[in-house]
PDB file of C-alpha atoms and ligand atoms in Angstrom:
ATOM      1  CA  MET A   1      36.102  85.311 -20.267  1.00 52.00           C
ATOM      2  CA  PHE A   2      35.114  87.540 -18.339  1.00 55.00           C
ATOM      3  CA  ASN A   3      36.063  91.419 -18.006  1.00 60.00           C
ATOM      4  CA  GLN A   4      36.115  93.196 -14.449  1.00 60.00           C
ATOM      5  CA  TYR A   5      32.803  94.628 -15.939  1.00 57.00           C
ATOM      6  CA  ASP A   6      30.977  92.323 -16.210  1.00 90.00           C
ATOM      7  CA  LEU A   7      32.011  90.747 -13.312  1.00 92.00           C
ATOM      8  CA  ASP A   8      30.240  94.337 -10.976  1.00 95.00           C
ATOM      9  CA  GLU A   9      27.230  94.227 -13.960  1.00 96.00           C
ATOM     10  CA  ILE A  10      26.632  90.330 -13.145  1.00 97.00           C
ATOM     11  CA  ARG A  11      26.805  91.666  -9.476  1.00 97.00           C
ATOM     12  CA  ASP A  12      24.097  94.096  -9.787  1.00 98.00           C
ATOM     13  CA  ARG A  13      21.578  92.303 -12.026  1.00 98.00           C
ATOM     14  CA  ALA A  14      22.334  89.344  -8.406  1.00 98.00           C
ATOM     15  CA  ARG A  15      21.317  91.234  -6.256  1.00 98.00           C
ATOM     16  CA  ALA A  16      18.253  92.673  -8.568  1.00 99.00           C
ATOM     17  CA  ALA A  17      17.897  89.093  -8.722  1.00 99.00           C
ATOM     18  CA  PHE A  18      17.347  88.467  -4.628  1.00 99.00           C
ATOM     19  CA  ILE A  19      15.420  91.633  -3.987  1.00 99.00           C
ATOM     20  CA  GLY A  20      13.249  92.066  -7.088  1.00 99.00           C
ATOM     21  CA  MET A  21      12.290  88.005  -5.565  1.00 99.00           C
ATOM     22  CA  ALA A  22      11.302  89.959  -1.858  1.00 99.00           C
ATOM     23  CA  ILE A  23       9.832  92.889  -3.489  1.00 99.00           C
ATOM     24  CA  GLY A  24       7.721  90.366  -5.119  1.00 99.00           C
ATOM     25  CA  ASP A  25       6.548  88.414  -2.678  1.00 98.00           C
ATOM     26  CA  ALA A  26       5.469  90.814   0.464  1.00 98.00           C
ATOM     27  CA  MET A  27       3.828  93.326  -2.989  1.00 98.00           C
ATOM     28  CA  GLY A  28       2.128  89.417  -4.143  1.00 98.00           C
ATOM     29  CA  ALA A  29       1.262  88.507  -0.786  1.00 98.00           C
ATOM     30  CA  THR A  30      -1.476  91.720  -0.685  1.00 98.00           C
ATOM     31  CA  VAL A  31      -3.329  90.086  -2.685  1.00 98.00           C
ATOM     32  CA  GLU A  32      -2.601  86.439  -2.693  1.00 98.00           C
ATOM     33  CA  PHE A  33      -6.621  83.837  -3.196  1.00 98.00           C
ATOM     34  CA  MET A  34      -8.238  87.458  -4.932  1.00 98.00           C
ATOM     35  CA  THR A  35      -9.398  87.205  -7.820  1.00 98.00           C
ATOM     36  CA  VAL A  36      -8.424  89.405 -10.917  1.00 98.00           C
ATOM     37  CA  PRO A  37     -11.797  91.169 -10.321  1.00 98.00           C
ATOM     38  CA  GLU A  38     -11.794  91.789  -6.404  1.00 98.00           C
ATOM     39  CA  ILE A  39      -8.411  93.037  -6.673  1.00 98.00           C
ATOM     40  CA  ALA A  40      -9.493  95.513  -9.036  1.00 98.00           C
ATOM     41  CA  ALA A  41     -12.459  96.403  -7.470  1.00 98.00           C
ATOM     42  CA  LYS A  42     -10.094  97.285  -4.376  1.00 98.00           C
ATOM     43  CA  TYR A  43      -7.293  98.268  -5.720  1.00 98.00           C
ATOM     44  CA  GLY A  44      -7.512  99.366  -9.081  1.00 98.00           C
ATOM     45  CA  VAL A  45      -4.331  98.480 -10.243  1.00 98.00           C
ATOM     46  CA  PHE A  46      -2.003  97.064  -7.260  1.00 98.00           C
ATOM     47  CA  LYS A  47       0.791  98.768  -7.026  1.00 98.00           C
ATOM     48  CA  GLU A  48       2.066  99.524  -3.356  1.00 98.00           C
ATOM     49  CA  ILE A  49       3.551  97.587  -0.797  1.00 98.00           C
ATOM     50  CA  LYS A  50       1.252  96.993   2.419  1.00 98.00           C
ATOM     51  CA  GLY A  51       1.026  94.324   3.910  1.00 98.00           C
ATOM     52  CA  GLY A  52      -2.339  92.578   4.894  1.00 98.00           C
ATOM     53  CA  GLY A  53      -3.622  89.829   2.868  1.00 98.00           C
ATOM     54  CA  TRP A  54      -4.390  86.850   4.291  1.00 98.00           C
ATOM     55  CA  LEU A  55      -1.630  86.443   6.324  1.00 98.00           C
ATOM     56  CA  ARG A  56      -1.479  89.808   7.814  1.00 98.00           C
ATOM     57  CA  LEU A  57       1.910  90.674   7.378  1.00 98.00           C
ATOM     58  CA  LYS A  58       3.756  94.407   7.347  1.00 98.00           C
ATOM     59  CA  PRO A  59       4.140  96.708   4.736  1.00 98.00           C
ATOM     60  CA  GLY A  60       7.658  94.678   3.226  1.00 98.00           C
ATOM     61  CA  GLN A  61       7.664  91.854   5.528  1.00 98.00           C
ATOM     62  CA  VAL A  62       7.854  88.448   2.928  1.00 98.00           C
ATOM     63  CA  THR A  63       7.064  84.896   3.148  1.00 98.00           C
ATOM     64  CA  ASP A  64       7.984  81.581   2.946  1.00 98.00           C
ATOM     65  CA  ASP A  65       9.276  81.913  -1.114  1.00 98.00           C
ATOM     66  CA  THR A  66      12.214  84.858   0.277  1.00 98.00           C
ATOM     67  CA  GLU A  67      12.718  82.828   3.478  1.00 98.00           C
ATOM     68  CA  MET A  68      13.048  78.948   1.670  1.00 98.00           C
ATOM     69  CA  ALA A  69      15.622  80.445  -0.561  1.00 99.00           C
ATOM     70  CA  LEU A  70      17.928  82.445   2.701  1.00 98.00           C
ATOM     71  CA  CYS A  71      17.310  78.801   4.033  1.00 98.00           C
ATOM     72  CA  ILE A  72      19.465  77.340   0.469  1.00 98.00           C
ATOM     73  CA  ALA A  73      21.525  81.185   0.341  1.00 98.00           C
ATOM     74  CA  ARG A  74      22.920  80.279   3.717  1.00 98.00           C
ATOM     75  CA  ALA A  75      23.082  76.313   4.130  1.00 98.00           C
ATOM     76  CA  ILE A  76      25.515  77.029   0.123  1.00 98.00           C
ATOM     77  CA  ILE A  77      27.945  79.855   1.833  1.00 98.00           C
ATOM     78  CA  SER A  78      28.163  78.162   5.339  1.00 97.00           C
ATOM     79  CA  ASN A  79      29.987  75.015   3.785  1.00 95.00           C
ATOM     80  CA  GLN A  80      31.422  76.391   1.320  1.00 92.00           C
ATOM     81  CA  SER A  81      30.466  73.373  -0.270  1.00 96.00           C
ATOM     82  CA  TRP A  82      26.548  72.296  -1.729  1.00 98.00           C
ATOM     83  CA  SER A  83      25.386  69.735   0.720  1.00 98.00           C
ATOM     84  CA  LEU A  84      21.504  68.669   0.480  1.00 98.00           C
ATOM     85  CA  GLU A  85      21.665  67.591   3.628  1.00 98.00           C
ATOM     86  CA  ALA A  86      22.789  71.209   5.056  1.00 98.00           C
ATOM     87  CA  ILE A  87      20.482  72.520   2.987  1.00 98.00           C
ATOM     88  CA  ALA A  88      17.457  70.309   4.322  1.00 98.00           C
ATOM     89  CA  ALA A  89      18.221  70.706   7.836  1.00 98.00           C
ATOM     90  CA  ASN A  90      17.927  74.475   6.890  1.00 98.00           C
ATOM     91  CA  PHE A  91      14.331  74.270   6.251  1.00 98.00           C
ATOM     92  CA  ALA A  92      13.652  71.495   9.070  1.00 98.00           C
ATOM     93  CA  SER A  93      15.267  74.737  12.109  1.00 98.00           C
ATOM     94  CA  TRP A  94      13.100  77.057  10.093  1.00 98.00           C
ATOM     95  CA  LEU A  95      10.007  74.855   9.935  1.00 98.00           C
ATOM     96  CA  LYS A  96      10.444  74.315  13.498  1.00 98.00           C
ATOM     97  CA  SER A  97      10.705  78.242  14.305  1.00 98.00           C
ATOM     98  CA  ARG A  98       7.081  79.063  12.939  1.00 97.00           C
ATOM     99  CA  PRO A  99       7.045  80.084  10.328  1.00 98.00           C
ATOM    100  CA  VAL A 100       4.571  83.149   8.190  1.00 98.00           C
ATOM    101  CA  ASP A 101       3.121  80.851   6.164  1.00 98.00           C
ATOM    102  CA  CYS A 102       4.317  77.083   4.355  1.00 98.00           C
ATOM    103  CA  GLY A 103       2.893  75.089   1.618  1.00 97.00           C
ATOM    104  CA  ASP A 104       1.027  71.442   2.464  1.00 97.00           C
ATOM    105  CA  THR A 105       4.045  69.994  -0.308  1.00 97.00           C
ATOM    106  CA  CYS A 106       7.106  72.065   1.243  1.00 98.00           C
ATOM    107  CA  ARG A 107       5.403  70.964   4.706  1.00 98.00           C
ATOM    108  CA  LYS A 108       5.405  67.234   3.958  1.00 98.00           C
ATOM    109  CA  GLY A 109       9.107  67.004   2.196  1.00 98.00           C
ATOM    110  CA  ILE A 110      10.070  68.820   5.473  1.00 98.00           C
ATOM    111  CA  ARG A 111       8.871  66.602   8.358  1.00 98.00           C
ATOM    112  CA  ALA A 112       9.541  63.289   6.293  1.00 98.00           C
ATOM    113  CA  TYR A 113      13.501  64.693   6.897  1.00 98.00           C
ATOM    114  CA  MET A 114      13.026  65.024   9.957  1.00 98.00           C
ATOM    115  CA  LEU A 115      11.181  62.398   9.843  1.00 98.00           C
ATOM    116  CA  SER A 116      13.453  59.578   8.806  1.00 98.00           C
ATOM    117  CA  GLY A 117      17.067  61.555   7.116  1.00 98.00           C
ATOM    118  CA  THR A 118      15.072  61.768   4.133  1.00 97.00           C
ATOM    119  CA  LEU A 119      16.477  63.942   1.376  1.00 98.00           C
ATOM    120  CA  GLU A 120      15.253  63.043  -1.631  1.00 98.00           C
ATOM    121  CA  VAL A 121      11.023  62.143  -1.125  1.00 98.00           C
ATOM    122  CA  PRO A 122       8.991  60.060  -3.714  1.00 97.00           C
ATOM    123  CA  ALA A 123       8.311  60.888  -7.402  1.00 98.00           C
ATOM    124  CA  ASN A 124       4.469  61.888  -7.547  1.00 94.00           C
ATOM    125  CA  LYS A 125       2.573  63.198  -9.962  1.00 94.00           C
ATOM    126  CA  TRP A 126       0.331  65.210  -8.407  1.00 91.00           C
ATOM    127  CA  ASP A 127       3.123  67.186  -6.851  1.00 93.00           C
ATOM    128  CA  ALA A 128       3.620  69.677  -9.838  1.00 98.00           C
ATOM    129  CA  GLY A 129       3.715  73.396  -7.152  1.00 98.00           C
ATOM    130  CA  ASN A 130       5.602  75.973  -7.716  1.00 98.00           C
ATOM    131  CA  GLY A 131       7.578  75.140  -4.346  1.00 98.00           C
ATOM    132  CA  ALA A 132      10.821  74.380  -5.731  1.00 98.00           C
ATOM    133  CA  ALA A 133      10.539  76.691  -8.586  1.00 98.00           C
ATOM    134  CA  MET A 134      10.650  79.462  -6.601  1.00 98.00           C
ATOM    135  CA  ARG A 135      12.959  79.223  -4.305  1.00 98.00           C
ATOM    136  CA  MET A 136      15.092  79.091  -7.025  1.00 98.00           C
ATOM    137  CA  LEU A 137      17.572  81.378  -7.215  1.00 99.00           C
ATOM    138  CA  PRO A 138      20.031  81.062  -4.515  1.00 98.00           C
ATOM    139  CA  VAL A 139      21.102  78.022  -7.446  1.00 98.00           C
ATOM    140  CA  ALA A 140      21.509  79.921  -9.725  1.00 98.00           C
ATOM    141  CA  LEU A 141      23.761  81.927  -8.255  1.00 98.00           C
ATOM    142  CA  TYR A 142      25.910  79.704  -7.146  1.00 98.00           C
ATOM    143  CA  SER A 143      26.318  77.993 -10.525  1.00 98.00           C
ATOM    144  CA  LEU A 144      26.811  80.072 -12.200  1.00 97.00           C
ATOM    145  CA  PRO A 145      27.924  80.063 -15.489  1.00 95.00           C
ATOM    146  CA  ASP A 146      28.200  76.253 -14.944  1.00 97.00           C
ATOM    147  CA  ARG A 147      23.993  74.120 -16.925  1.00 98.00           C
ATOM    148  CA  GLU A 148      25.221  70.964 -15.930  1.00 98.00           C
ATOM    149  CA  MET A 149      25.609  72.061 -12.004  1.00 98.00           C
ATOM    150  CA  LEU A 150      22.487  74.033 -12.357  1.00 98.00           C
ATOM    151  CA  LYS A 151      20.826  71.127 -13.457  1.00 98.00           C
ATOM    152  CA  LYS A 152      22.331  69.443 -11.000  1.00 98.00           C
ATOM    153  CA  TYR A 153      22.122  71.196  -7.669  1.00 98.00           C
ATOM    154  CA  ALA A 154      18.029  72.062  -9.039  1.00 98.00           C
ATOM    155  CA  GLN A 155      16.874  69.014  -9.020  1.00 98.00           C
ATOM    156  CA  GLU A 156      18.301  67.425  -6.235  1.00 98.00           C
ATOM    157  CA  GLN A 157      17.475  70.956  -4.121  1.00 98.00           C
ATOM    158  CA  ALA A 158      14.164  70.296  -5.617  1.00 98.00           C
ATOM    159  CA  HIS A 159      12.696  66.804  -4.187  1.00 98.00           C
ATOM    160  CA  LEU A 160      13.399  67.161  -0.976  1.00 98.00           C
ATOM    161  CA  THR A 161       9.786  68.814  -1.421  1.00 98.00           C
ATOM    162  CA  HIS A 162       9.035  68.421  -4.668  1.00 98.00           C
ATOM    163  CA  ASN A 163       9.616  65.774  -7.200  1.00 98.00           C
ATOM    164  CA  ASN A 164       7.999  66.099 -10.241  1.00 98.00           C
ATOM    165  CA  PRO A 165       8.934  65.916 -14.472  1.00 98.00           C
ATOM    166  CA  LEU A 166       6.807  69.125 -14.612  1.00 98.00           C
ATOM    167  CA  SER A 167       8.367  70.232 -10.881  1.00 98.00           C
ATOM    168  CA  ASP A 168      11.707  70.121 -11.899  1.00 98.00           C
ATOM    169  CA  ALA A 169      11.793  71.346 -16.806  1.00 98.00           C
ATOM    170  CA  ALA A 170      10.570  74.408 -14.644  1.00 98.00           C
ATOM    171  CA  CYS A 171      12.789  74.187 -12.063  1.00 98.00           C
ATOM    172  CA  ILE A 172      15.493  73.841 -14.678  1.00 98.00           C
ATOM    173  CA  CYS A 173      14.024  76.231 -17.101  1.00 98.00           C
ATOM    174  CA  LEU A 174      13.730  78.609 -14.786  1.00 98.00           C
ATOM    175  CA  GLY A 175      17.487  78.336 -13.804  1.00 98.00           C
ATOM    176  CA  GLU A 176      18.601  78.933 -16.785  1.00 98.00           C
ATOM    177  CA  LEU A 177      16.238  81.661 -17.669  1.00 98.00           C
ATOM    178  CA  LEU A 178      18.560  83.744 -14.817  1.00 98.00           C
ATOM    179  CA  HIS A 179      21.686  82.481 -16.115  1.00 98.00           C
ATOM    180  CA  LEU A 180      21.221  84.380 -19.233  1.00 98.00           C
ATOM    181  CA  ALA A 181      19.558  87.321 -17.535  1.00 98.00           C
ATOM    182  CA  LEU A 182      22.285  87.507 -15.122  1.00 98.00           C
ATOM    183  CA  CYS A 183      24.605  87.464 -17.617  1.00 96.00           C
ATOM    184  CA  GLY A 184      23.198  90.400 -19.508  1.00 96.00           C
ATOM    185  CA  ALA A 185      21.305  88.585 -22.612  1.00 97.00           C
ATOM    186  CA  ALA A 186      18.568  90.140 -23.768  1.00 97.00           C
ATOM    187  CA  LYS A 187      14.630  89.525 -23.667  1.00 98.00           C
ATOM    188  CA  SER A 188      14.898  88.231 -27.632  1.00 98.00           C
ATOM    189  CA  ARG A 189      17.309  85.650 -26.324  1.00 98.00           C
ATOM    190  CA  LEU A 190      15.071  84.421 -23.127  1.00 98.00           C
ATOM    191  CA  ARG A 191      12.275  84.596 -25.682  1.00 98.00           C
ATOM    192  CA  ASN A 192      13.841  81.984 -27.732  1.00 98.00           C
ATOM    193  CA  HIS A 193      15.021  79.964 -24.924  1.00 98.00           C
ATOM    194  CA  VAL A 194      11.786  79.376 -23.175  1.00 98.00           C
ATOM    195  CA  ASP A 195      10.553  78.845 -26.879  1.00 98.00           C
ATOM    196  CA  GLY A 196      12.620  75.722 -27.772  1.00 98.00           C
ATOM    197  CA  PHE A 197      11.268  74.589 -23.643  1.00 98.00           C
ATOM    198  CA  VAL A 198       7.783  75.368 -24.628  1.00 98.00           C
ATOM    199  CA  ALA A 199       8.684  73.016 -28.007  1.00 98.00           C
ATOM    200  CA  ARG A 200       9.247  70.297 -25.409  1.00 98.00           C
ATOM    201  CA  PHE A 201       7.504  70.808 -22.635  1.00 98.00           C
ATOM    202  CA  PRO A 202       3.854  72.121 -24.664  1.00 98.00           C
ATOM    203  CA  SER A 203       2.167  71.686 -21.675  1.00 98.00           C
ATOM    204  CA  PHE A 204       3.862  75.413 -20.485  1.00 98.00           C
ATOM    205  CA  SER A 205       2.786  76.946 -23.426  1.00 98.00           C
ATOM    206  CA  TYR A 206       1.633  81.066 -22.718  1.00 98.00           C
ATOM    207  CA  GLN A 207       0.860  81.685 -25.973  1.00 97.00           C
ATOM    208  CA  PRO A 208      -2.555  82.632 -25.346  1.00 98.00           C
ATOM    209  CA  TYR A 209      -1.993  83.524 -22.572  1.00 98.00           C
ATOM    210  CA  ARG A 210      -4.984  81.801 -19.899  1.00 98.00           C
ATOM    211  CA  GLY A 211      -4.460  84.038 -17.259  1.00 98.00           C
ATOM    212  CA  LEU A 212      -4.290  82.215 -14.858  1.00 98.00           C
ATOM    213  CA  ALA A 213      -1.806  82.189 -11.669  1.00 98.00           C
ATOM    214  CA  THR A 214      -2.335  79.471  -9.345  1.00 98.00           C
ATOM    215  CA  GLY A 215       0.122  77.453  -7.676  1.00 98.00           C
ATOM    216  CA  TYR A 216       0.596  74.336 -10.266  1.00 98.00           C
ATOM    217  CA  ILE A 217       3.985  75.531 -11.253  1.00 98.00           C
ATOM    218  CA  VAL A 218       2.308  74.677 -14.996  1.00 98.00           C
ATOM    219  CA  ASP A 219      -0.283  78.741 -14.823  1.00 98.00           C
ATOM    220  CA  THR A 220       3.001  79.740 -12.160  1.00 98.00           C
ATOM    221  CA  LEU A 221       5.102  79.812 -15.130  1.00 98.00           C
ATOM    222  CA  GLN A 222       2.781  80.838 -17.684  1.00 98.00           C
ATOM    223  CA  THR A 223       1.740  84.137 -15.703  1.00 99.00           C
ATOM    224  CA  VAL A 224       5.614  84.823 -15.226  1.00 99.00           C
ATOM    225  CA  PHE A 225       6.776  84.386 -18.861  1.00 99.00           C
ATOM    226  CA  HIS A 226       3.207  86.626 -19.820  1.00 98.00           C
ATOM    227  CA  TRP A 227       3.331  89.191 -18.335  1.00 99.00           C
ATOM    228  CA  PHE A 228       8.060  89.418 -18.482  1.00 99.00           C
ATOM    229  CA  PHE A 229       8.291  89.752 -22.021  1.00 98.00           C
ATOM    230  CA  LYS A 230       5.036  92.061 -22.291  1.00 98.00           C
ATOM    231  CA  GLY A 231       6.758  94.228 -19.681  1.00 98.00           C
ATOM    232  CA  ARG A 232       8.460  96.951 -20.763  1.00 98.00           C
ATOM    233  CA  ASP A 233      10.506  97.338 -17.085  1.00 98.00           C
ATOM    234  CA  PHE A 234      10.789  95.902 -13.760  1.00 99.00           C
ATOM    235  CA  GLU A 235       7.977  97.852 -12.568  1.00 99.00           C
ATOM    236  CA  GLU A 236       5.112  96.404 -15.488  1.00 98.00           C
ATOM    237  CA  CYS A 237       6.317  92.952 -15.331  1.00 99.00           C
ATOM    238  CA  LEU A 238       6.198  93.110 -11.688  1.00 99.00           C
ATOM    239  CA  VAL A 239       2.656  94.512 -11.631  1.00 99.00           C
ATOM    240  CA  GLY A 240       1.534  92.577 -14.575  1.00 98.00           C
ATOM    241  CA  THR A 241       2.180  89.370 -12.955  1.00 99.00           C
ATOM    242  CA  ILE A 242       0.914  90.397  -9.522  1.00 98.00           C
ATOM    243  CA  ASN A 243      -2.809  91.405 -10.116  1.00 98.00           C
ATOM    244  CA  GLN A 244      -3.022  88.109 -11.619  1.00 98.00           C
ATOM    245  CA  GLY A 245      -3.801  87.568  -8.140  1.00 98.00           C
ATOM    246  CA  ALA A 246      -4.457  83.980  -7.087  1.00 98.00           C
ATOM    247  CA  ASP A 247      -0.714  82.573  -5.835  1.00 98.00           C
ATOM    248  CA  ALA A 248       0.138  86.661  -6.233  1.00 98.00           C
ATOM    249  CA  ASP A 249       3.533  86.002  -4.130  1.00 98.00           C
ATOM    250  CA  THR A 250       4.868  83.461  -4.950  1.00 98.00           C
ATOM    251  CA  THR A 251       4.273  84.538  -8.714  1.00 98.00           C
ATOM    252  CA  GLY A 252       5.292  87.867  -7.993  1.00 99.00           C
ATOM    253  CA  ALA A 253       8.414  86.213  -6.731  1.00 99.00           C
ATOM    254  CA  ILE A 254       9.220  84.446  -9.744  1.00 99.00           C
ATOM    255  CA  CYS A 255       9.083  87.320 -11.844  1.00 99.00           C
ATOM    256  CA  GLY A 256      10.800  89.703  -9.903  1.00 99.00           C
ATOM    257  CA  MET A 257      14.051  87.648  -9.546  1.00 98.00           C
ATOM    258  CA  LEU A 258      13.433  87.130 -13.760  1.00 99.00           C
ATOM    259  CA  ALA A 259      12.812  90.698 -14.353  1.00 99.00           C
ATOM    260  CA  GLY A 260      15.775  91.803 -11.684  1.00 99.00           C
ATOM    261  CA  ALA A 261      18.027  90.321 -12.524  1.00 98.00           C
ATOM    262  CA  TYR A 262      17.624  91.381 -16.523  1.00 98.00           C
ATOM    263  CA  TYR A 263      16.247  94.544 -15.341  1.00 98.00           C
ATOM    264  CA  GLY A 264      18.870  96.061 -12.748  1.00 98.00           C
ATOM    265  CA  MET A 265      19.123  97.556  -9.521  1.00 98.00           C
ATOM    266  CA  ASP A 266      18.969 101.122 -11.017  1.00 98.00           C
ATOM    267  CA  ASN A 267      15.467  99.503 -12.777  1.00 98.00           C
ATOM    268  CA  ILE A 268      13.655  98.700  -9.054  1.00 98.00           C
ATOM    269  CA  PRO A 269      11.606 101.110  -8.254  1.00 98.00           C
ATOM    270  CA  GLN A 270      12.720 102.718  -5.074  1.00 98.00           C
ATOM    271  CA  ARG A 271       9.249 103.294  -3.399  1.00 98.00           C
ATOM    272  CA  TRP A 272       9.349  99.335  -3.232  1.00 98.00           C
ATOM    273  CA  ILE A 273      12.886  99.423  -1.353  1.00 98.00           C
ATOM    274  CA  LYS A 274      12.384 101.528   0.563  1.00 98.00           C
ATOM    275  CA  LYS A 275       9.126  99.345   2.219  1.00 98.00           C
ATOM    276  CA  MET A 276      11.329  95.946   2.281  1.00 98.00           C
ATOM    277  CA  ASP A 277      11.886  95.025   5.795  1.00 98.00           C
ATOM    278  CA  ARG A 278      15.458  96.129   6.547  1.00 98.00           C
ATOM    279  CA  LYS A 279      16.600  93.006   8.096  1.00 98.00           C
ATOM    280  CA  VAL A 280      16.005  90.636   5.013  1.00 98.00           C
ATOM    281  CA  ILE A 281      17.275  93.445   2.721  1.00 98.00           C
ATOM    282  CA  THR A 282      20.486  93.275   4.870  1.00 98.00           C
ATOM    283  CA  GLU A 283      20.868  89.128   4.904  1.00 98.00           C
ATOM    284  CA  ILE A 284      20.517  89.258   1.430  1.00 98.00           C
ATOM    285  CA  GLU A 285      23.232  92.301   0.345  1.00 98.00           C
ATOM    286  CA  GLU A 286      24.983  89.509   1.842  1.00 98.00           C
ATOM    287  CA  VAL A 287      24.545  86.608   0.535  1.00 98.00           C
ATOM    288  CA  THR A 288      24.574  87.888  -3.251  1.00 98.00           C
ATOM    289  CA  LEU A 289      27.413  89.161  -3.160  1.00 97.00           C
ATOM    290  CA  ARG A 290      28.786  86.132  -1.613  1.00 98.00           C
ATOM    291  CA  LEU A 291      27.323  82.961  -3.910  1.00 98.00           C
ATOM    292  CA  VAL A 292      28.548  85.246  -6.833  1.00 97.00           C
ATOM    293  CA  ALA A 293      31.968  85.259  -5.404  1.00 96.00           C
ATOM    294  CA  ALA A 294      31.492  81.865  -4.406  1.00 97.00           C
ATOM    295  CA  SER A 295      30.485  80.987  -7.826  1.00 97.00           C
ATOM    296  CA  PRO A 296      32.464  79.079 -10.805  1.00 95.00           C
ATOM    297  CA  VAL A 297      31.659  83.351 -13.021  1.00 94.00           C
ATOM    298  CA  GLY A 298      33.666  84.470  -9.544  1.00 92.00           C
ATOM    299  CA  ARG A 299      36.184  81.764  -8.195  1.00 87.00           C
ATOM    300  CA  ILE A 300      37.282  82.193 -11.804  1.00 81.00           C
ATOM    301  CA  MET A 301      37.891  86.460 -11.688  1.00 69.00           C
TER     302      MET A 301
HETATM  303 MN1  LIG B   1       4.916  82.267   0.614  1.00 56.32          MN
HETATM  304 MN1  LIG B   2       2.061  81.508  -2.930  1.00 56.32          MN
END
């Protein structure tokens, strides 16, 4: 079903997705919680990795979005299988390490695991934040191209902190879009997939675009959809997304993973890659190769 050429291409797209996610996180964090006019007044168009922001980051430093994705990736690799317990344990040691940032819903879920070992928070209609979707990339890589596996793992990892139908739907949709993009699908195919998703979950409708980019998963995905389909290359997609401000590191991380998977390494500006934290990029390169190798598509080769 997949020849060698395809697997090389998939590896390139997977690497671009993970690096793209980290770039979106690091770049977006500078303008997190700023409004569109505030960003425009201060930067014109914001399009460089500068650090700073409310977290006072070093240029190229990533935040919880990338760190939690790495927690999942490491858990899969060290177990050589899917272990929700291992993911939860990695989240717990990460939280104990005093991360630069951690969302409230994520913190609550991780604390519940630390206190009572729970691997699924109770269903909650208010927990429709984007914290479960932002860490979906390793799940999409490891399950490639199996949709049932993707769906199961997406919900399991999500429910460690977020147990909400909109969050679940978003995690699965994002994972499916990543699968399609990693396998080289055209943008028209991705748009088609999103149209089907919006038909089933009309609150995610992004046309006309409302311009909201908050941590509410609906606003987050609308922003990513709008700019991913509007942008003509990786840079346009990411710059458009991040200049919407608000939860810009997370919208940036999600748009970065999708646009990275779609456009591949050649299309990610070198000036951004050079600015990134070397240690993080080195680890990303390693875990990406290992996740693809452990996935169904990697194992049949
Ligand atoms: Mn963050
Ligand atoms: Mn954020």
